[in-house]
Coordinates of C-alpha atoms and ligand atoms in Angstrom, one line a residue:
M237 CA -18.4 -70.1 -116.6
F238 CA -21.7 -68.7 -117.8
P239 CA -23.8 -66.9 -115.1
Q240 CA -27.1 -68.6 -114.1
R241 CA -28.9 -65.4 -114.0
V242 CA -28.5 -62.1 -115.8
T243 CA -29.8 -58.6 -114.9
L244 CA -30.9 -56.5 -117.7
V245 CA -31.2 -52.7 -117.3
D246 CA -33.7 -51.4 -119.9
V247 CA -32.3 -48.0 -121.0
G248 CA -35.0 -47.5 -123.7
P249 CA -36.9 -44.7 -122.0
R250 CA -33.8 -42.7 -121.5
D251 CA -31.1 -43.7 -124.0
G252 CA -33.7 -44.7 -126.6
L253 CA -35.9 -41.8 -126.5
Q254 CA -33.3 -39.0 -125.9
N255 CA -32.4 -39.1 -129.6
E256 CA -35.9 -39.1 -131.2
K257 CA -36.6 -36.3 -133.6
Q258 CA -40.3 -36.4 -132.9
A259 CA -41.7 -35.5 -129.5
V260 CA -42.8 -38.3 -127.4
S261 CA -45.3 -37.4 -124.7
A262 CA -44.5 -37.9 -121.0
A263 CA -47.7 -40.1 -120.8
H264 CA -46.2 -42.4 -123.5
K265 CA -42.9 -42.6 -121.7
V266 CA -44.6 -43.4 -118.5
E267 CA -46.7 -46.1 -120.2
L268 CA -43.5 -47.6 -121.6
V269 CA -42.0 -47.8 -118.1
H270 CA -45.2 -49.5 -116.9
R271 CA -45.0 -52.0 -119.7
L272 CA -41.4 -52.8 -119.1
Q273 CA -41.9 -53.5 -115.4
A274 CA -45.0 -55.6 -116.3
A275 CA -42.7 -57.6 -118.6
G276 CA -40.4 -58.3 -115.6
L277 CA -37.7 -55.7 -116.0
R278 CA -36.3 -54.9 -112.5
E279 CA -34.0 -52.1 -113.5
I280 CA -35.2 -49.3 -115.7
E281 CA -33.3 -46.1 -116.7
V282 CA -36.2 -43.7 -116.8
T283 CA -34.8 -40.3 -117.9
S284 CA -32.0 -37.8 -117.5
F285 CA -31.6 -34.6 -115.6
V286 CA -29.5 -32.8 -118.2
S287 CA -29.8 -29.4 -119.8
P288 CA -33.0 -29.1 -121.8
K289 CA -31.1 -26.9 -124.2
W290 CA -28.8 -29.8 -125.0
V291 CA -31.3 -32.7 -124.9
P292 CA -34.8 -31.3 -125.2
Q293 CA -36.4 -34.8 -125.3
M294 CA -35.6 -35.3 -121.6
A295 CA -37.0 -31.9 -120.5
D296 CA -40.1 -33.7 -119.0
N297 CA -37.9 -35.7 -116.6
A298 CA -39.7 -34.8 -113.4
E299 CA -43.1 -35.3 -115.0
V300 CA -42.1 -38.8 -116.2
M301 CA -40.7 -39.8 -112.8
A302 CA -43.8 -38.5 -111.0
G303 CA -46.1 -40.4 -113.4
V304 CA -44.5 -43.8 -112.8
Q305 CA -46.4 -46.1 -110.5
R306 CA -43.6 -47.8 -108.8
Q307 CA -43.5 -51.5 -108.3
P308 CA -41.6 -53.0 -105.3
G309 CA -38.4 -54.6 -106.3
V310 CA -37.9 -52.4 -109.4
R311 CA -35.0 -49.9 -109.4
Y312 CA -35.5 -46.7 -111.3
S313 CA -32.4 -44.8 -112.4
V314 CA -31.7 -41.4 -113.9
L315 CA -28.7 -39.8 -115.5
V316 CA -27.2 -36.8 -113.7
P317 CA -24.2 -34.8 -115.1
N318 CA -23.7 -32.3 -112.2
M319 CA -25.0 -30.9 -108.9
K320 CA -27.7 -29.0 -110.7
G321 CA -29.0 -32.2 -112.2
L322 CA -28.8 -34.0 -108.8
E323 CA -30.8 -31.2 -107.1
A324 CA -33.5 -31.5 -109.7
A325 CA -33.4 -35.3 -109.6
L326 CA -33.6 -35.8 -105.8
P327 CA -37.2 -34.7 -105.3
T328 CA -38.2 -37.3 -107.9
R329 CA -36.7 -40.1 -105.7
P330 CA -34.5 -42.1 -108.0
D331 CA -33.2 -45.4 -106.6
E332 CA -30.0 -44.9 -108.5
I333 CA -28.2 -42.2 -110.4
V334 CA -25.8 -42.5 -113.3
V335 CA -22.9 -40.1 -113.8
F336 CA -21.5 -40.4 -117.3
G337 CA -18.0 -39.8 -118.4
A338 CA -16.0 -40.8 -121.4
A339 CA -12.7 -42.5 -122.2
S340 CA -12.1 -40.0 -125.0
E341 CA -11.4 -36.3 -124.4
A342 CA -13.1 -35.3 -127.6
F343 CA -16.3 -37.0 -126.7
S344 CA -16.3 -35.7 -123.2
Q345 CA -16.1 -32.1 -124.6
R346 CA -18.9 -32.7 -127.1
N347 CA -21.2 -34.6 -124.7
I348 CA -20.8 -32.8 -121.4
N349 CA -18.7 -29.7 -122.4
C350 CA -15.7 -30.4 -120.2
S351 CA -12.5 -32.5 -120.1
I352 CA -12.3 -35.9 -118.5
E353 CA -10.6 -34.5 -115.4
E354 CA -13.2 -31.7 -115.1
S355 CA -16.0 -34.2 -115.4
I356 CA -14.6 -36.2 -112.5
E357 CA -14.4 -33.1 -110.4
R358 CA -18.0 -32.3 -111.3
F359 CA -19.1 -35.9 -110.4
R360 CA -17.2 -35.9 -107.0
P361 CA -19.8 -33.9 -105.0
V362 CA -22.6 -35.5 -106.9
V363 CA -21.5 -39.0 -105.9
E364 CA -20.9 -37.9 -102.3
A365 CA -24.3 -36.2 -102.0
A366 CA -26.2 -39.1 -103.6
R367 CA -24.5 -41.7 -101.5
A368 CA -25.1 -39.7 -98.4
Q369 CA -28.8 -40.1 -99.2
G370 CA -28.5 -43.8 -99.8
I371 CA -28.8 -43.6 -103.5
K372 CA -26.6 -46.0 -105.5
V373 CA -24.2 -44.4 -108.1
R374 CA -23.5 -46.0 -111.4
G375 CA -20.8 -44.6 -113.8
A376 CA -21.0 -44.9 -117.5
V377 CA -17.7 -44.8 -119.5
S378 CA -18.6 -43.8 -123.1
C379 CA -16.5 -44.5 -126.1
A380 CA -14.7 -47.4 -124.4
L381 CA -14.3 -49.2 -127.8
G382 CA -13.9 -46.2 -130.1
C383 CA -14.8 -42.5 -130.4
P384 CA -16.7 -40.8 -133.3
Y385 CA -14.3 -37.8 -133.0
Q386 CA -11.0 -39.3 -131.8
G387 CA -11.2 -42.8 -133.5
E388 CA -9.2 -45.4 -131.6
V389 CA -9.5 -45.6 -127.8
S390 CA -7.0 -47.8 -126.0
P391 CA -7.8 -50.0 -123.0
D392 CA -5.4 -47.9 -121.0
E393 CA -7.6 -44.8 -121.6
V394 CA -10.6 -46.8 -120.4
E395 CA -8.9 -48.1 -117.3
R396 CA -7.8 -44.6 -116.4
V397 CA -11.4 -43.4 -116.3
V398 CA -12.6 -46.5 -114.5
R399 CA -10.0 -45.9 -111.8
L400 CA -10.9 -42.2 -111.5
M401 CA -14.6 -43.2 -111.1
K402 CA -13.7 -45.7 -108.4
D403 CA -11.6 -43.1 -106.6
I404 CA -14.5 -40.8 -106.2
G405 CA -16.8 -43.5 -104.9
V406 CA -18.8 -44.6 -108.0
Q407 CA -20.2 -48.0 -107.1
H408 CA -20.7 -49.6 -110.4
V409 CA -19.1 -49.1 -113.8
G410 CA -20.8 -49.5 -117.2
I411 CA -18.5 -50.0 -120.1
A412 CA -20.2 -48.3 -123.1
D413 CA -19.6 -49.0 -126.8
T414 CA -21.2 -45.7 -127.9
I415 CA -20.7 -46.2 -131.6
G416 CA -20.9 -50.0 -131.7
V417 CA -17.5 -50.7 -133.2
G418 CA -16.3 -53.2 -130.5
T419 CA -15.8 -56.8 -131.4
P420 CA -15.8 -59.7 -128.9
R421 CA -12.0 -60.1 -128.1
R422 CA -11.5 -56.3 -127.8
V423 CA -14.6 -56.1 -125.6
Q424 CA -13.1 -58.8 -123.3
A425 CA -9.8 -56.9 -123.2
V426 CA -11.5 -53.8 -122.0
M427 CA -13.8 -55.6 -119.6
E428 CA -10.7 -57.2 -118.0
R429 CA -9.4 -53.7 -117.2
A430 CA -12.7 -52.8 -115.5
L431 CA -12.6 -56.0 -113.5
K432 CA -9.2 -55.0 -112.1
H433 CA -11.0 -52.3 -110.2
Y434 CA -14.6 -53.5 -109.6
P435 CA -16.1 -56.8 -108.6
I436 CA -17.9 -58.7 -111.4
A437 CA -21.3 -57.8 -110.0
E438 CA -20.5 -54.1 -110.4
V439 CA -19.4 -54.2 -114.0
S440 CA -21.8 -54.1 -116.9
G441 CA -21.8 -53.8 -120.7
H442 CA -23.7 -51.2 -122.8
F443 CA -23.4 -52.1 -126.4
H444 CA -24.8 -50.1 -129.3
D445 CA -25.6 -52.3 -132.3
T446 CA -24.4 -50.0 -135.1
Y447 CA -22.2 -52.6 -136.7
G448 CA -24.3 -55.6 -135.7
Q449 CA -21.7 -56.7 -133.1
A450 CA -23.7 -56.1 -129.9
I451 CA -25.1 -59.6 -129.3
G452 CA -21.7 -61.2 -129.9
N453 CA -20.2 -58.7 -127.4
V454 CA -22.8 -59.7 -124.8
Y455 CA -21.9 -63.4 -125.4
A456 CA -18.2 -62.5 -125.0
C457 CA -19.0 -60.9 -121.7
L458 CA -21.1 -63.9 -120.6
E459 CA -18.0 -66.1 -121.2
M460 CA -16.3 -64.0 -118.6
G461 CA -19.1 -64.3 -116.1
I462 CA -20.3 -60.8 -116.5
H463 CA -24.0 -60.7 -115.7
T464 CA -25.4 -57.2 -116.0
F465 CA -26.1 -55.5 -119.3
D466 CA -27.9 -52.5 -120.5
A467 CA -30.3 -53.0 -123.4
S468 CA -33.0 -51.0 -125.1
V469 CA -36.5 -52.3 -125.8
A470 CA -37.2 -52.4 -129.6
G471 CA -33.5 -51.4 -130.1
L472 CA -34.5 -47.7 -129.5
G473 CA -32.0 -45.0 -129.5
G474 CA -28.6 -43.6 -130.2
C475 CA -26.6 -40.8 -128.7
P476 CA -27.2 -37.1 -129.7
Y477 CA -23.5 -36.5 -129.6
A478 CA -22.5 -39.6 -131.7
K479 CA -23.7 -39.0 -135.2
G480 CA -24.9 -42.2 -136.9
A481 CA -24.8 -44.2 -133.7
T482 CA -27.8 -46.6 -133.7
G483 CA -29.7 -47.9 -130.7
N484 CA -28.5 -50.1 -128.0
V485 CA -28.8 -53.8 -128.4
A486 CA -32.5 -54.7 -128.4
T487 CA -33.6 -56.1 -125.0
E488 CA -35.8 -58.7 -126.9
D489 CA -32.7 -60.0 -128.7
V490 CA -30.7 -60.3 -125.5
V491 CA -33.5 -62.1 -123.7
F492 CA -33.9 -64.6 -126.5
L493 CA -30.1 -65.3 -126.4
L494 CA -30.1 -65.7 -122.6
H495 CA -33.2 -67.9 -122.4
G496 CA -31.7 -70.0 -125.2
L497 CA -28.6 -70.5 -123.1
G498 CA -30.7 -71.5 -120.1
I499 CA -29.9 -68.3 -118.3
E500 CA -32.7 -66.8 -116.1
T501 CA -33.7 -63.1 -116.6
G502 CA -37.2 -63.0 -114.9
I503 CA -38.4 -61.4 -118.1
D504 CA -41.4 -62.5 -120.1
L505 CA -40.4 -62.3 -123.8
D506 CA -44.0 -62.0 -125.1
R507 CA -44.8 -59.1 -122.8
L508 CA -41.5 -57.4 -123.6
V509 CA -42.3 -57.7 -127.3
D510 CA -45.6 -56.0 -126.6
A511 CA -43.8 -53.2 -124.8
G512 CA -41.5 -52.7 -127.8
K513 CA -44.5 -52.8 -130.2
F514 CA -46.2 -50.2 -128.1
I515 CA -43.4 -47.7 -128.3
S516 CA -42.6 -48.5 -131.9
D517 CA -46.3 -47.8 -132.8
V518 CA -46.0 -44.4 -131.0
L519 CA -42.9 -43.7 -133.1
G520 CA -44.6 -44.9 -136.3
R521 CA -42.1 -47.6 -137.2
K522 CA -41.2 -51.3 -136.7
P523 CA -39.1 -52.4 -133.7
V524 CA -35.3 -52.6 -134.4
S525 CA -35.1 -56.1 -133.1
R526 CA -34.9 -59.3 -135.1
V527 CA -36.5 -61.3 -132.3
A528 CA -39.4 -58.8 -131.8
N529 CA -40.2 -58.8 -135.6
A530 CA -40.0 -62.6 -135.8
V531 CA -42.3 -63.0 -132.8
L532 CA -44.7 -60.4 -134.2
S533 CA -44.8 -62.0 -137.7
R534 CA -45.3 -65.4 -136.2
R535 CA -48.2 -64.0 -134.2
G536 CA -49.6 -62.5 -137.4
A537 CA -49.4 -65.9 -139.1
A538 CA -51.0 -67.8 -136.3
Ligands
HMG26 C1 -23.6 -31.4 -118.7 C2 -24.2 -30.1 -119.3 C3 -25.3 -29.6 -118.4 C4 -23.1 -29.0 -119.2 O1 -23.4 -27.9 -120.0 P1 -22.8 -26.5 -119.8 O2 -23.3 -25.6 -120.8 O3 -21.3 -26.7 -119.8 O4 -23.2 -26.2 -118.3 P2 -23.2 -24.9 -117.5 O5 -23.0 -25.3 -116.0 O6 -22.3 -23.8 -118.0 O7 -24.7 -24.3 -117.6 C5 -25.2 -23.8 -118.8 C6 -26.7 -23.8 -118.8 O8 -27.3 -25.1 -118.6 C7 -28.0 -25.2 -117.4 N1 -27.8 -26.5 -116.8 C8 -26.6 -27.0 -116.4 N2 -26.7 -28.2 -115.9 C9 -28.0 -28.5 -116.0 C10 -28.8 -29.6 -115.6 N3 -28.2 -30.7 -115.0 N4 -30.1 -29.6 -115.8 C11 -30.7 -28.5 -116.4 N5 -30.0 -27.4 -116.8 C12 -28.7 -27.4 -116.5 C13 -27.5 -24.0 -116.6 O9 -28.4 -23.7 -115.6 C14 -27.3 -23.0 -117.6 O10 -28.5 -22.5 -118.0 P3 -28.7 -21.0 -118.6 O11 -28.2 -20.1 -117.5 O12 -27.9 -20.9 -119.8 O13 -30.2 -20.9 -118.8 C15 -24.6 -30.2 -120.8 O14 -23.4 -30.5 -121.5 C16 -25.6 -31.3 -121.0 O15 -26.7 -31.3 -120.5 N6 -25.2 -32.3 -121.8 C17 -26.2 -33.3 -122.2 C18 -25.4 -34.6 -122.3 C19 -26.4 -35.8 -122.5 O16 -27.4 -35.9 -122.0 N7 -25.9 -36.7 -123.4 C20 -26.6 -37.9 -123.7 C21 -26.5 -38.8 -122.6 S1 -25.0 -39.6 -122.4 C22 -25.2 -41.0 -123.4 O17 -26.2 -41.2 -124.1 C23 -24.1 -42.0 -123.4 C24 -24.5 -43.3 -122.6 C25 -24.6 -42.9 -121.1 O18 -25.7 -43.8 -122.9 C26 -23.4 -44.3 -122.7 C27 -22.9 -44.5 -124.2 O19 -23.6 -45.2 -125.0 O20 -21.9 -43.9 -124.5

């Protein structure tokens, strides 16, 4: 049965902007967060506390977190790969942190410079310390549908990492199709594995749209009752360690689908399109969202 309400986590400020070649100022990132919350987003992934040598675009993490004027009821999350990242993140008062692992050994090495087992050992004290401070911990499992280095990734490999995350106290698991190769039935098969270990409210989908399958994959998850998805305003993004990977499914496209299905999101599509237009103008290009471009051209014609 379809859910009545869906929560969207806009990952544009982090997942979207981490991969931009051009510098985006902290002020523009802060403005993007403000526009997203004004559009009704209640979960926003703001930045990451990773090595600035690896991902220079996120080096302004503390400045961005400090610049955000928080709205009650909005949850602001940040990515944290290790204790050093957590120590830097804590003074910025995130509501939630995201530890990020992978279902593929090759991707784990390229992305965070360690094996899957080592990553779990790194996350263990991070999860413990964050939870001791009342901060929720989400876990992302990259390459759940395929890996740019290893190729095929089996549901067994995904389930193994999901279980390891559960064992160390991660409270929510996000199944990530990093390179956008998943198709609906395969996505459902992988989601079933996650649902063996986490309640449905604590499982989400994170679908990159590289092969145009993301919106179909969201629909496939809705059929299962899954009701939390990451999405990226204006379809921003990609992953610096997955060459050729395009952005996450555009938030505008998911909102249009959900509202068309009669599912509530609390998001105002027009204001969301404005937010996407704002950041696309900063980047000097059009939004990568069919819905946003249709709305913008309809407005132009009006
Ligand atoms: C994980 C590390 C840090 C390991 O990197 P490392 O080199 O193995 O770490 P290290 O502990 O040996 O430290 C090396 C240097 O990094 C520094 N360092 C160490 N940790 C930190 C930190 N937290 N913050 C700032 N600096 C840090 C540390 O202080 C030292 O500095 P130096 O002495 O050379 O000057 C590195 O590999 C890294 O930062 N990787 C970045 C990974 C990343 O951000 N990837 C993109 C996000 S994941 C993603 O997009 C996928 C997702 C989530 O969206 C889902 C999907 O679609 O798949």
